[in-house]
CSV table of C-alpha atoms and ligand atoms in Angstrom, one decimal:
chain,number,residue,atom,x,y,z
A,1,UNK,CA,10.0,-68.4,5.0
A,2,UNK,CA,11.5,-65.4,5.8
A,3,UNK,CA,14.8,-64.4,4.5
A,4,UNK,CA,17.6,-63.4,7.3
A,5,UNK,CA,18.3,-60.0,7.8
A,6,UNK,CA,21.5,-58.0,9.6
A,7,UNK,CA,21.6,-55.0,11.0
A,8,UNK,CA,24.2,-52.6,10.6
A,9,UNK,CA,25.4,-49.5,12.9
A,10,UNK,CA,24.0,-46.2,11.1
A,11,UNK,CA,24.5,-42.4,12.0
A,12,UNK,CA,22.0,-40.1,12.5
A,13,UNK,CA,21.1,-36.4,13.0
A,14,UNK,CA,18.7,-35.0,15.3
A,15,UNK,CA,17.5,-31.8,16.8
A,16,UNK,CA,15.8,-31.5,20.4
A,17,UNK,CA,12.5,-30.3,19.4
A,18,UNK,CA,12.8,-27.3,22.5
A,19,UNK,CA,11.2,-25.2,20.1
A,20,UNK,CA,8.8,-27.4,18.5
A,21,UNK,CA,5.5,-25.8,17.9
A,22,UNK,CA,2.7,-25.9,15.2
A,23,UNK,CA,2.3,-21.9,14.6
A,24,UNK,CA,1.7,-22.2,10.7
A,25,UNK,CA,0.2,-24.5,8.7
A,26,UNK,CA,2.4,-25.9,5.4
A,27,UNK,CA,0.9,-29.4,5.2
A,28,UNK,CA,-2.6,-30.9,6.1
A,29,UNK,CA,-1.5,-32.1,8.8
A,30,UNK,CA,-0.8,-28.8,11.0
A,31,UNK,CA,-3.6,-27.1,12.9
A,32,UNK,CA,-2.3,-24.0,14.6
A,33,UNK,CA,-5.5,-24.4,16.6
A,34,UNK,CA,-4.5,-27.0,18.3
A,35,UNK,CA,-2.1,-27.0,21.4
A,36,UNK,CA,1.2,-28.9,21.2
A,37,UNK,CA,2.5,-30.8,24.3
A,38,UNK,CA,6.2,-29.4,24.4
A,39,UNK,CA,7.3,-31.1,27.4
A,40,UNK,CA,5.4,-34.5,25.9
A,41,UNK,CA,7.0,-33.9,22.7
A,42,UNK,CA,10.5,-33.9,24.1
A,43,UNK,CA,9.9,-36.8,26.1
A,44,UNK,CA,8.9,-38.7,22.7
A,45,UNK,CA,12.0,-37.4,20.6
A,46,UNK,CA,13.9,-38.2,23.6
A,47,UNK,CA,12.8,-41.8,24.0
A,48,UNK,CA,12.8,-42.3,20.1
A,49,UNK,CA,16.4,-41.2,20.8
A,50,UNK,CA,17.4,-43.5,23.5
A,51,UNK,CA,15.9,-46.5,20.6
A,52,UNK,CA,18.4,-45.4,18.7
A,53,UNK,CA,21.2,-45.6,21.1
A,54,UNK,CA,20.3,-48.9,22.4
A,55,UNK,CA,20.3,-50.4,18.9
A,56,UNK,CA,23.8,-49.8,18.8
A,57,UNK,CA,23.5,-46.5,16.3
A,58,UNK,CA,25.3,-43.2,16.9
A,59,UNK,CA,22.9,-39.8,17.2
A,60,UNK,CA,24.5,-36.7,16.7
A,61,UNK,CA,22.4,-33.6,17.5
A,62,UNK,CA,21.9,-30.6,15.7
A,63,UNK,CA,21.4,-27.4,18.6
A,64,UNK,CA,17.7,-26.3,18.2
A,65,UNK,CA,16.9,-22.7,17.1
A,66,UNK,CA,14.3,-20.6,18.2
A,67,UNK,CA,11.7,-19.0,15.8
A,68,UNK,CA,12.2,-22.4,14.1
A,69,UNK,CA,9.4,-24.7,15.5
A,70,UNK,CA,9.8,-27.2,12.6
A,71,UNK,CA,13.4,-27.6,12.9
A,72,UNK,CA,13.3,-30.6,15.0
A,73,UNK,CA,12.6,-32.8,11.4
A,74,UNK,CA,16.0,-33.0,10.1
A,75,UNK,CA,15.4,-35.2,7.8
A,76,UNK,CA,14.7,-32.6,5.6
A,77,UNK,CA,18.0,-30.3,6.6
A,78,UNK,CA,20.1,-32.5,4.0
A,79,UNK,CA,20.9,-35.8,2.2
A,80,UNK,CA,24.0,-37.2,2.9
A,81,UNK,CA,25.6,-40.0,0.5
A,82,UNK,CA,29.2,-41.5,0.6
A,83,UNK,CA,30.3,-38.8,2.8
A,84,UNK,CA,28.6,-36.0,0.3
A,85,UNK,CA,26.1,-33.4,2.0
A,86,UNK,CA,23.6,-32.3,-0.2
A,87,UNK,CA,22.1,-29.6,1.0
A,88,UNK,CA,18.5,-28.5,1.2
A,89,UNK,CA,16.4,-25.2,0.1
A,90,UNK,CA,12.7,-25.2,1.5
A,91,UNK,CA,10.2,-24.8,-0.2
A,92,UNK,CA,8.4,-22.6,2.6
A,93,UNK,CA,10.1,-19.4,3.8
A,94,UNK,CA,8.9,-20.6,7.2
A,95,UNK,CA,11.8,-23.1,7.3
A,96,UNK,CA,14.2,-21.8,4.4
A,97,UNK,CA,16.8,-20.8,7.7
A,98,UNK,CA,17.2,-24.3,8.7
A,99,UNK,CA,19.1,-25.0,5.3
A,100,UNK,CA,22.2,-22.9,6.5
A,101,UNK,CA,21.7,-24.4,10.0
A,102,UNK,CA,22.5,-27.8,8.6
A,103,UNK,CA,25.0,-26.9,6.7
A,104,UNK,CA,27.1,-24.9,9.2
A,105,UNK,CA,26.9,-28.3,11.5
A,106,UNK,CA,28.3,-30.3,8.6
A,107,UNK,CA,31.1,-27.6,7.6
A,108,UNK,CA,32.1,-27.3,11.9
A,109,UNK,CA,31.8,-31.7,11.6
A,110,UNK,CA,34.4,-32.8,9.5
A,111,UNK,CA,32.0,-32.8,6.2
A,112,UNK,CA,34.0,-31.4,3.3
A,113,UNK,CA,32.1,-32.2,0.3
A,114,UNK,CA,29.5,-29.5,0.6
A,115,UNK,CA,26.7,-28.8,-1.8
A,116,UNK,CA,24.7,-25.5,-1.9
A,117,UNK,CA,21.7,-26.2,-3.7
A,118,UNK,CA,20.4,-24.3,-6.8
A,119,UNK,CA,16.8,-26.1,-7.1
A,120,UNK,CA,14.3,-26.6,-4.3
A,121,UNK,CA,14.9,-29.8,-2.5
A,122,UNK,CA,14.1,-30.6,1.3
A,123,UNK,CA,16.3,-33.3,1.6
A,124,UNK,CA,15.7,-37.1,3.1
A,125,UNK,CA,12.3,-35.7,3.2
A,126,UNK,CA,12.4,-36.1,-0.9
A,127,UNK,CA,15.2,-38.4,-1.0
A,128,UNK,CA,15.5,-41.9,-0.1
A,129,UNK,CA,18.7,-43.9,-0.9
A,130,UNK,CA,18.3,-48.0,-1.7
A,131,UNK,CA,21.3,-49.6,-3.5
A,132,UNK,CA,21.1,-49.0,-6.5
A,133,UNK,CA,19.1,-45.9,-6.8
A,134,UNK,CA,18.5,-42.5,-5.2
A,135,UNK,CA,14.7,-42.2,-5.0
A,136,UNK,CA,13.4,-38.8,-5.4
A,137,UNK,CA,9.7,-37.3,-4.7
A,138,UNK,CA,8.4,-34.2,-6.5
A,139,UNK,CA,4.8,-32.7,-7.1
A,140,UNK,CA,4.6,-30.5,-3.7
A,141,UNK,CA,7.8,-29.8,-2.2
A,142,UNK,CA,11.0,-30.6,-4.1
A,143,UNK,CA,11.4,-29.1,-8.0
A,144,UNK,CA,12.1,-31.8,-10.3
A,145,UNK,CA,15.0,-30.0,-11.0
A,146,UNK,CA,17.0,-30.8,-8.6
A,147,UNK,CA,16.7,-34.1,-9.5
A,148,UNK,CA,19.1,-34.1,-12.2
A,149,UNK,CA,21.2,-31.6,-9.9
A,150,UNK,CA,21.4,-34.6,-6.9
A,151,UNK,CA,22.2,-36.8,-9.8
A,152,UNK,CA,25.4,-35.2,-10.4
A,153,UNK,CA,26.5,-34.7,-7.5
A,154,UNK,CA,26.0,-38.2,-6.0
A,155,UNK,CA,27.2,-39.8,-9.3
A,156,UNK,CA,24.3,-42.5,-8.6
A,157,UNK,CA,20.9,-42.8,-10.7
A,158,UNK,CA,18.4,-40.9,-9.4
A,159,UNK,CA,14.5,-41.9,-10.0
A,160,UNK,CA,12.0,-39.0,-9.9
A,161,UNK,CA,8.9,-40.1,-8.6
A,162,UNK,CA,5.9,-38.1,-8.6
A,163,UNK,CA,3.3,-37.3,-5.1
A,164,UNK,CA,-0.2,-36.9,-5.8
A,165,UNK,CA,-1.9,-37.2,-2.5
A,166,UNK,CA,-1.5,-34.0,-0.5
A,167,UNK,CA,-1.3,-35.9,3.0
A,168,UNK,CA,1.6,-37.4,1.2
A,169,UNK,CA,3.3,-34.0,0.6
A,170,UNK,CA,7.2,-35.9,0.9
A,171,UNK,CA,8.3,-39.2,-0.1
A,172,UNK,CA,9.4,-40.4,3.3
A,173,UNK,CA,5.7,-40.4,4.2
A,174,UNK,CA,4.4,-43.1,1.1
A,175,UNK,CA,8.0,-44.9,1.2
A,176,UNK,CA,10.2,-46.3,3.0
A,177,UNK,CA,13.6,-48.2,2.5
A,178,UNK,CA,13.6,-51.6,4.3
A,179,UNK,CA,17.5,-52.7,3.2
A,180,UNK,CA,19.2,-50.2,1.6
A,181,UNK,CA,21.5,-52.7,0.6
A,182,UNK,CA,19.3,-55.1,-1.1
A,183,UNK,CA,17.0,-52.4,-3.0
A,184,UNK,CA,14.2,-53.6,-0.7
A,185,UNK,CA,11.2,-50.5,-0.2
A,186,UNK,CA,8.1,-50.3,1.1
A,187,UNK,CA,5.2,-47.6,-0.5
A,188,UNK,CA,1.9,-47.1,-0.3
A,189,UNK,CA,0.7,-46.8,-4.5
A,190,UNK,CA,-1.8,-44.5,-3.9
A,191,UNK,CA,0.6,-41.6,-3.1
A,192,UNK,CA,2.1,-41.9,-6.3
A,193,UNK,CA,1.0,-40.9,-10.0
A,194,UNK,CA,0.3,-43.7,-12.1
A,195,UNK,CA,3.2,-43.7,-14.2
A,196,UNK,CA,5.5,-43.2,-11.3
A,197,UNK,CA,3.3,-46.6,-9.7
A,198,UNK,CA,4.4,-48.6,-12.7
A,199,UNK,CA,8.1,-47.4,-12.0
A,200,UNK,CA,8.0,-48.4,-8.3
A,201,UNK,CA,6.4,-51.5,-9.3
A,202,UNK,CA,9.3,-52.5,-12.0
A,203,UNK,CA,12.1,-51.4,-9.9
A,204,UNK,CA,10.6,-53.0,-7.0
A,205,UNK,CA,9.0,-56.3,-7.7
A,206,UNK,CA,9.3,-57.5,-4.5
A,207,UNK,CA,8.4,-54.3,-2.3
A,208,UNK,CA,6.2,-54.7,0.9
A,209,UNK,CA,3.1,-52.6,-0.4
A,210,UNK,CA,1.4,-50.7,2.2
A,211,UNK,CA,-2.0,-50.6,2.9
A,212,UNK,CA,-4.2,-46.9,3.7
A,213,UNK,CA,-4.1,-47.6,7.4
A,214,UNK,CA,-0.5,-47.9,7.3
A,215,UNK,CA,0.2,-45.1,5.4
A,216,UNK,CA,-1.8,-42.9,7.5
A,217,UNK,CA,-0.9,-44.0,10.8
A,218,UNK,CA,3.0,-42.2,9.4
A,219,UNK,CA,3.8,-46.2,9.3
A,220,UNK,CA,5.9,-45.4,6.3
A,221,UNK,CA,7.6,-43.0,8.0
A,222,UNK,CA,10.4,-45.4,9.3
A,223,UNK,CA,13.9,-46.0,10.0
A,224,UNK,CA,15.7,-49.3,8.9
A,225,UNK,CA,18.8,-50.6,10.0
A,226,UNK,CA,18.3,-53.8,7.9
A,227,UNK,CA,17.1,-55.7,10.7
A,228,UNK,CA,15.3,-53.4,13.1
A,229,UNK,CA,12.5,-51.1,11.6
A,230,UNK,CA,11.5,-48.0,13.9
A,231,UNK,CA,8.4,-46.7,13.2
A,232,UNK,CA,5.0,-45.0,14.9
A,233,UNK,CA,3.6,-47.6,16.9
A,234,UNK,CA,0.0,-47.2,15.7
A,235,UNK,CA,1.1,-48.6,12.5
A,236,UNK,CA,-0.2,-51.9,13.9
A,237,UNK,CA,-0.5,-54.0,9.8
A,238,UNK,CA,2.6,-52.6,8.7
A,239,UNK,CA,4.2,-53.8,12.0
A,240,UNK,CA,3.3,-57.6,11.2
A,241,UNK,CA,3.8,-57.4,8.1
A,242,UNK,CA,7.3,-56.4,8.6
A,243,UNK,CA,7.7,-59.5,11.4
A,244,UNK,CA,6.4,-61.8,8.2
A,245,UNK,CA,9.1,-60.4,6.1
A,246,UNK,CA,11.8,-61.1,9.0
A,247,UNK,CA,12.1,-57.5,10.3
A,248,UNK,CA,12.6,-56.7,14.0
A,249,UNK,CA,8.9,-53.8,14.1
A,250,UNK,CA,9.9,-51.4,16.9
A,251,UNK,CA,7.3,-48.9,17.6
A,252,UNK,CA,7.4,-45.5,19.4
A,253,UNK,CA,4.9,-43.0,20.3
A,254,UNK,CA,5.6,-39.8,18.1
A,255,UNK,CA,1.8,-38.6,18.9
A,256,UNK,CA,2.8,-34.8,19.3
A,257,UNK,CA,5.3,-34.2,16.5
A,258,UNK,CA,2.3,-35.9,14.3
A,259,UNK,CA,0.7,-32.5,14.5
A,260,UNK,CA,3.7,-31.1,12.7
A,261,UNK,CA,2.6,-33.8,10.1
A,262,UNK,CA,6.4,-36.0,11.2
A,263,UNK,CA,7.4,-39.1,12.6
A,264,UNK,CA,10.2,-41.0,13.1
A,265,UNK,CA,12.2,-40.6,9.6
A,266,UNK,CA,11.2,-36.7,9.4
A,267,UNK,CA,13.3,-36.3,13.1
A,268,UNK,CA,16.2,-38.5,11.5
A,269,UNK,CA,19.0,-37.7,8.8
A,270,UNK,CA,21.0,-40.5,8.6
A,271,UNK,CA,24.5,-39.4,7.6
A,272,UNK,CA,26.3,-42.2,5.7
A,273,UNK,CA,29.5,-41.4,5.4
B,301,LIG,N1,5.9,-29.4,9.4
B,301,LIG,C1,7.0,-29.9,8.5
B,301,LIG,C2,6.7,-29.5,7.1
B,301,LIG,O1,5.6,-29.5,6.7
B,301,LIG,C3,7.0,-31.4,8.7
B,301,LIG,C4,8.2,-32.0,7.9
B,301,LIG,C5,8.1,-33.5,8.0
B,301,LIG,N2,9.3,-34.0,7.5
B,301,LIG,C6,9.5,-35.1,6.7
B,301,LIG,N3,10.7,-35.6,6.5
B,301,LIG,N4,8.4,-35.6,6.1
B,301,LIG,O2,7.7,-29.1,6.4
């Protein structure tokens, strides 16, 4: 039977995807050679947006840059814990100005606990937060080193996990946190190096394992409020196996900021303060 589950009301950032645009290609995903819809794409983020809202969560929203076209996935702009703003260094020089964009919104917002990174990290992108852990991808994007770095400054364990599938280039594509406060996760194994697979599977016994179709339909790429999971709606297995597991499956059409190789987490920092 399955278990009961609560929701509770989360924060989030987001950033109108005015400029959104795929004019370089940093993940397999992106093909400059193909057109983006800019007007569909901001009716997309919009709607996702208005889920959001009518769940009962707060949005907050980051003001769009031009000359930015990837800025609009602000999952990767930070990771906030227990009020703490981690901030995030990209990988890409394409996106490395979004890092102070972020951070300039958290210093003019009431954040005080600041962190200016030394390592490479994009943010939620690499970071997921369950519990008891801080999960952390590496092998494309973030350095390993800033593992240790996020460690210290969160004061919570942080388990480095490592990516092996290049369509999997951040964490928050082949994992996704279900109830972050009952350790609960879902993950696709295949993403993940075999050693970091045994991990996952030790951690997590009881994880909700993806299947490929999930995972490449950006199913993983979800946001859960405990009860209610938003995720791309093609992600049509993962949405019933969700329902089985007593989760409230919402899906949304994110088809244009799929081109960017995002979905609903990448357009979502949750702030928990
Ligand atoms: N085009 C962006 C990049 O490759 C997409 C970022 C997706 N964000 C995420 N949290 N996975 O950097």
């Amino acid at each position: 039977m399955a278990r009961s589950r609560r929701a509770t009301p989360r924060r989030y950032l987001m950033c109108p995807p005015a400029h959104f645009d795929v004019t370089y290609s940093i993940n397999p995903w992106m093909d400059p050679a193909k057109p983006v819809d800019g007007a569909l794409a901001l009716a997309q983020w919009e709607q996702l947006r208005e889920v959001y809202r009518s769940l009962g969560h707060t949005v907050e929203e980051l003001p769009c840059e031009p000359g930015l076209p990837d800025m609009v996935f602000t999952a990767n702009g930070a990771t906030v814990v227990d009020g703490r703003v981690f901030g995030a260094r990209f990988a890409h020089p394409e996106r490395e100005p979004e890092a102070e964009a972020h951070l300039e919104w958290f210093a003019a917002n009431g954040f005080t606990h600041l962190h200016v990174p030394v390592h490479i990290n994009e943010g939620e992108g690499d970071f997921a937060v369950t519990a008891s852990y801080v999960l952390a991808g590496r092998g494309f994007r973030t350095n390993p080193l800033s593992h240790g770095e996020a460690q210290e400054f969160f004061g919570r364990p942080v388990i480095g996990l490592e990516l092996v599938d290049p369509r999997f280039y951040h964490l928050d594509l082949a994992l996704a946190v279900l109830d972050d406060a009952a350790d609960e996760i879902a993950y696709y194994p295949a993403a993940f190096s075999p050693g970091s697979r045994e991990v996952l599977r030790r951690l997590f016994p009881g994880a909700l394992v993806a299947t490929d179709d999930d995972a490449t339909a950006f199913g993983l790429n979800a946001v859960s409020d405990g009860l209610r999971v938003v995720l791309p709606q093609a992600a049509a297995g993962l949405c019933d196996a969700l329902r089985e597991r007593g989760f409230e499956p919402v899906g949304v059409d994110v088809s244009e900021l799929l081109k960017g190789g995002g979905a609903v987490k990448c357009c979502s920092q949750e702030l928990r303060v």
